[in-house]
XYZ file of C-alpha atoms in Angstrom:
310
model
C 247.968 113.707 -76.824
C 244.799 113.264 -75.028
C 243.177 115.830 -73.013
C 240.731 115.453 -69.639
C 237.287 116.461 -70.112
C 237.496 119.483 -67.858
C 241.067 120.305 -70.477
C 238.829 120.055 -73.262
C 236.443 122.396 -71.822
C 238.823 125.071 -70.779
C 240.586 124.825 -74.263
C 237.719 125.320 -76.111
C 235.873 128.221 -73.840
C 239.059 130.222 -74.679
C 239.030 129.134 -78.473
C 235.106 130.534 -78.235
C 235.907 133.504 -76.352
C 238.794 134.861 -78.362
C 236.861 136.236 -81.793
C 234.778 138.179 -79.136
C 237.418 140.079 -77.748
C 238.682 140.919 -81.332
C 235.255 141.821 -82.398
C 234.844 144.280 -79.719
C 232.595 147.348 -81.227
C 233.399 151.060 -81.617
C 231.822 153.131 -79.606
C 227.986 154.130 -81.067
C 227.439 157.830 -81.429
C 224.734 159.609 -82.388
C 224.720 163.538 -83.558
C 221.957 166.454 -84.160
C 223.040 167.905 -87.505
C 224.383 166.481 -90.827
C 227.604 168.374 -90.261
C 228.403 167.160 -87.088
C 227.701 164.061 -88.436
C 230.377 164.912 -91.346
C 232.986 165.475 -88.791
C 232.718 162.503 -86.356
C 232.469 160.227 -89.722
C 235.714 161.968 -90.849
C 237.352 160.453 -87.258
C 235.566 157.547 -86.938
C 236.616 156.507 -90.815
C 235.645 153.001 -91.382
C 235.179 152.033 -87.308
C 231.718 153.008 -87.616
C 228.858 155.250 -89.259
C 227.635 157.905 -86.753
C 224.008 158.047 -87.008
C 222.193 161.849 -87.531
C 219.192 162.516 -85.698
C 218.052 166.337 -87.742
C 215.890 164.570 -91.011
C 217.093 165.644 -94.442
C 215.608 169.042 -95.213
C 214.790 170.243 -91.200
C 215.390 172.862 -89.373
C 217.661 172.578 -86.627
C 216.598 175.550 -84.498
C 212.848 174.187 -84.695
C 213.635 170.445 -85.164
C 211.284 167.914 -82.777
C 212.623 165.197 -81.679
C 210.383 162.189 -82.201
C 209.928 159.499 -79.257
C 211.267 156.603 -81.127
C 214.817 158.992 -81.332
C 214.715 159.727 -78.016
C 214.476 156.143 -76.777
C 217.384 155.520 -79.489
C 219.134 157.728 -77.752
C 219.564 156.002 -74.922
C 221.748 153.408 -76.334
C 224.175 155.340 -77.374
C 227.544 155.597 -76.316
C 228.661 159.123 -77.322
C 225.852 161.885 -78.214
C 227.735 164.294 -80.286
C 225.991 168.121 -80.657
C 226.844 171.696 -81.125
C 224.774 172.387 -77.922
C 221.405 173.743 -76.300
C 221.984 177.295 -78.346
C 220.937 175.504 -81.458
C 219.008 172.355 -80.849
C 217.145 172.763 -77.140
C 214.903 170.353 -78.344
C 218.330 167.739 -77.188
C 218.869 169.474 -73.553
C 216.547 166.869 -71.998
C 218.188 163.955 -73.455
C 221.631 165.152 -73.073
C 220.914 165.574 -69.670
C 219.361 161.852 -69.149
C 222.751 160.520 -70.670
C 225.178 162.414 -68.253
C 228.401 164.417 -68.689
C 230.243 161.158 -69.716
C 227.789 160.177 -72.940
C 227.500 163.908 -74.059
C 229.986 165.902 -75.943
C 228.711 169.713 -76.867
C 230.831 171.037 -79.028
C 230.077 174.075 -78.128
C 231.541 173.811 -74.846
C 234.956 172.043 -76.391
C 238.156 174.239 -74.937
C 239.456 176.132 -78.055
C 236.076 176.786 -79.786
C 236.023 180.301 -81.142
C 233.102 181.084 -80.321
C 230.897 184.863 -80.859
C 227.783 186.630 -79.740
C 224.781 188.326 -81.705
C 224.511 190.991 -79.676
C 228.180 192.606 -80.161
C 229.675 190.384 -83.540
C 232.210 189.947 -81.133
C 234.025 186.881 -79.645
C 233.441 185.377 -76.499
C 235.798 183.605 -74.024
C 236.962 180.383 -75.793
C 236.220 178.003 -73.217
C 232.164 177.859 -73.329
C 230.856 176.725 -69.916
C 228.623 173.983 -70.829
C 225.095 174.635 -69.966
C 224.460 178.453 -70.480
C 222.563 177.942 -73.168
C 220.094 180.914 -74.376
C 217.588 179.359 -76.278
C 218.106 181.647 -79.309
C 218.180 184.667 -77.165
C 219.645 186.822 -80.040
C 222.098 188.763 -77.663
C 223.574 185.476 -76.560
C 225.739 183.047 -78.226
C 225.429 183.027 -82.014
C 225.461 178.683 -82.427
C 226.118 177.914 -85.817
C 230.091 178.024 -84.918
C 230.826 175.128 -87.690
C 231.012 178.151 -90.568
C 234.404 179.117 -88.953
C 236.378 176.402 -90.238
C 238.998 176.239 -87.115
C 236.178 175.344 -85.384
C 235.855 172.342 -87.769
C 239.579 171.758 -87.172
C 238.808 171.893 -82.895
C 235.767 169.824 -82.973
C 238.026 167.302 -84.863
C 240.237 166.470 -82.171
C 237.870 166.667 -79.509
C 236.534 164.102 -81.419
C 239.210 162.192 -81.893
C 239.833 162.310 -77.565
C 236.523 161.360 -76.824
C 236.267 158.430 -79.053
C 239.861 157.122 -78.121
C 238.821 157.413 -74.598
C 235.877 154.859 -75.381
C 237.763 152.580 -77.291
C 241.340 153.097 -76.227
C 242.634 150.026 -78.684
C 241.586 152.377 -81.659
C 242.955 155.631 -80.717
C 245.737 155.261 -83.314
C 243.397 155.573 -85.945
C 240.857 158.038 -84.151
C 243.960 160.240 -84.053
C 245.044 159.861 -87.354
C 242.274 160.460 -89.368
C 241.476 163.712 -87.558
C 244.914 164.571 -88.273
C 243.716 163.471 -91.883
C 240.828 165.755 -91.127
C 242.646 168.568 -90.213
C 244.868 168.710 -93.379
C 241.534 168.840 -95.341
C 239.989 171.248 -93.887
C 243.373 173.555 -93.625
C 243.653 172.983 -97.658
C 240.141 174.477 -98.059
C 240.528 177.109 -95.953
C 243.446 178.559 -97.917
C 241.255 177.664 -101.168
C 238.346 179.675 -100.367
C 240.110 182.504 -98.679
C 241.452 182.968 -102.203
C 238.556 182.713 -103.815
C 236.888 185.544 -101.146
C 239.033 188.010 -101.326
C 238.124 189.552 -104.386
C 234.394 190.329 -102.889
C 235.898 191.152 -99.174
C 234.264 194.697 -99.486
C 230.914 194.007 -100.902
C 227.803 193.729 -98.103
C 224.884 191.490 -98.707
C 221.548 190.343 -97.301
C 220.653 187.178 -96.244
C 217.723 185.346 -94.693
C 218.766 184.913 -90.909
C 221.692 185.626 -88.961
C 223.444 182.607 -89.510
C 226.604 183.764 -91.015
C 228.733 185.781 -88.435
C 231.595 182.737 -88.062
C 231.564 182.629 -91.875
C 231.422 186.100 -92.853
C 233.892 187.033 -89.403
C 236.526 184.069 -90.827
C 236.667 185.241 -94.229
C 236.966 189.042 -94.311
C 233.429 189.612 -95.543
C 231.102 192.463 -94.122
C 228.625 191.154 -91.730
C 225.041 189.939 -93.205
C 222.551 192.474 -93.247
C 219.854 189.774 -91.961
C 216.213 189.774 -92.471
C 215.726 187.244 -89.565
C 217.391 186.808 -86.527
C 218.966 183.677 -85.460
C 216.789 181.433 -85.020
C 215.299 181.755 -88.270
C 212.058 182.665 -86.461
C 209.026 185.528 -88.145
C 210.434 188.883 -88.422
C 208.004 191.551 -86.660
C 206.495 194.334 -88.815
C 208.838 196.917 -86.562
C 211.705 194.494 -87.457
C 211.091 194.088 -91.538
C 210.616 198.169 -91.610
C 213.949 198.342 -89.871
C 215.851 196.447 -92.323
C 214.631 198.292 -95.130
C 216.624 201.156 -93.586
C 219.497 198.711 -93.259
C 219.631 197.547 -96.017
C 219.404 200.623 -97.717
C 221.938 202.451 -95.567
C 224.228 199.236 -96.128
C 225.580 199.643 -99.913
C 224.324 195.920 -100.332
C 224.184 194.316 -103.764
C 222.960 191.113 -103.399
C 220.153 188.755 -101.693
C 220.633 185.506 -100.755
C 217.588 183.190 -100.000
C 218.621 179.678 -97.980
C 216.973 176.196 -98.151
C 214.070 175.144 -96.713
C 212.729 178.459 -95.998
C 210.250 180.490 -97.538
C 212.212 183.003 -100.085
C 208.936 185.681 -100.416
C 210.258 186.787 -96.927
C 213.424 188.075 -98.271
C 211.744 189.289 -101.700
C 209.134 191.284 -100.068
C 211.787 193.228 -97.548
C 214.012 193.325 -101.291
C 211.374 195.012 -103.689
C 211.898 197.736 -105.128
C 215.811 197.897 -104.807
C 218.599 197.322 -107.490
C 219.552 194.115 -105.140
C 221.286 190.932 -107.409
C 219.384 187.986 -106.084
C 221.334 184.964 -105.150
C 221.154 181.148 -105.074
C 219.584 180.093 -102.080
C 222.692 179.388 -99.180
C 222.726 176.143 -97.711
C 224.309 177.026 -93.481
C 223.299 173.165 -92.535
C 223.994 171.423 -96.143
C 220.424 169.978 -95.809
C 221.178 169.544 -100.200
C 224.325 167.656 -99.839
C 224.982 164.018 -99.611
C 225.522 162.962 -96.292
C 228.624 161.360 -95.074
C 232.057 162.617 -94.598
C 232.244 165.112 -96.774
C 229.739 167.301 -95.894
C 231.984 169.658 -94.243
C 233.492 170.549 -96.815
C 231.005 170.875 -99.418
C 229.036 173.053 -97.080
C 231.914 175.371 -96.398
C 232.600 175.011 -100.513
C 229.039 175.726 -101.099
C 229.135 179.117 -99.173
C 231.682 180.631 -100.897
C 230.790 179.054 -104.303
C 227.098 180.653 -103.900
C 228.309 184.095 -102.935
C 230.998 184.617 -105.357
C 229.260 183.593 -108.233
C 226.647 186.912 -106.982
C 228.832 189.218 -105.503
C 231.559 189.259 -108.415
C 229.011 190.240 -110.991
C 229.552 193.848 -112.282
């Protein structure tokens, strides 16, 4: 059969046209921290890689964000983030990319969420946008240690992306669900490995541990720093030698990437166990989906193998 030239064009324009339609992309998302980063690769599965903007080793309270990231940002389709209450260094380019490119986790409906000031909880749904810059009687931000909050963020994930790229929802949906199972699993795991060290305080570096220490039936921390990891004052250091003394503590746990004579100095002199250094943002671990979990792991791993001693 022969075809007109104008046939011929029209048949193969839609031969040409049709691999592009099938090849259409995921959405690209960017996060601020390595375990956010976990989570949105746990959704996102083989669809994509999410890219992390925190380098390996930083600090996300006092992280700067470097020009070439911030024009990155801009081509993103989805910024991912807990929020301005750990990384304000982000509020500026969360704001350039509007409501629709930015999802603070933080802010997700359902996230248990608590405050320095009281240890208590706050209402679950976060209005986005009161962030408190590390104000230590607002909203403690490192809500990934309570592991629910892992299971939340998961399908808020799993929404947001599907509303992108509604042709894979399916599988947005069912690897969170995937995701979900994990993290449920652990959570059983390590609530049986905390219990037999439920009653015994301990000091840490900063206040980072309230959603972890809140989740799992520990006492609270007896902190050296408050939380935003930032120079205790003389006042404050002489105070928590009172604390810690008054608390019954018997161990001291440094973290990574911060200076451990800190904690030894405010430690001297007392019968204090000293620790492995904590790991809160799993700046050790390999990146990539399972960093969740081995942060999470790594928490309970690290204080059991102190606190059970004796």
């Amino acid at each position: 059969m022969m075809h007109t030239p104008f046939l011929r064009l029209i048949l193969t324009g839609t031969t040409a046209l049709a691999p592009a339609l099938a090849l259409a992309k995921p959405p690209a998302v960017v996060t601020d921290i390595p375990a956010v980063q976990a989570l949105a690769q746990q959704v996102m599965g083989d669809l994509g890689q999410p890219g992390v903007l925190m380098d390996q080793g930083g600090d996300p309270h006092h992280y700067q964000l470097r020009p070439s990231q911030a024009a990155s940002l801009q081509d993103a389709d989805l910024l991912v983030w807990i929020g301005p209450e750990l990384t304000p260094w982000l509020t500026r380019s969360a704001d350039s990319l509007g409501p629709d490119r930015s999802l603070p986790l933080l802010a997700q409906s359902g996230t248990h969420l608590r405050s320095y000031a009281g240890n208590g909880d706050e209402d679950h749904d976060h209005a986005e946008g009161d962030g408190h810059d590390h104000d230590h009687d607002g909203t403690d931000p490192h809500a990934w240690l309570d592991p629910q909050n892992g299971v939340t963020w998961l399908n808020a994930l799993a929404g947001a992306l599907a509303q992108r790229d509604p042709e894979n929802a399916a599988t947005y949906q069912a690897n969170a669900a995937k995701g979900v199972a994990q993290i449920e699993a652990l959570d059983a795991t390590l609530k049986a490995e905390l219990a037999p060290v439920q009653g015994k305080p301990f000091v840490v570096f900063h206040d980072a541990y309230g959603y972890f220490t809140a989740h799992f039936g520990l006492p609270p921390a007896v902190a050296v720093s408050l939380g935003d990891a930032s120079t205790p004052s003389a006042a404050r250091l002489s105070q928590i030698r009172a604390q810690i003394h008054d608390s019954g503590a018997v161990c001291a746990f440094p973290e990574r990437n911060h200076d451990a004579r800190l904690l030894e100095a405010v430690t001297e002199g007392s019968n204090l166990r000293p620790g492995a250094a904590l790991d809160p943002e799993g700046t050790a671990a390999e990146r990539g989906a399972g960093l969740y979990a081995a942060i999470l792991q790594g928490l309970a791993t690290t204080l059991v193998d102190c606190l059970s001693q004796g």
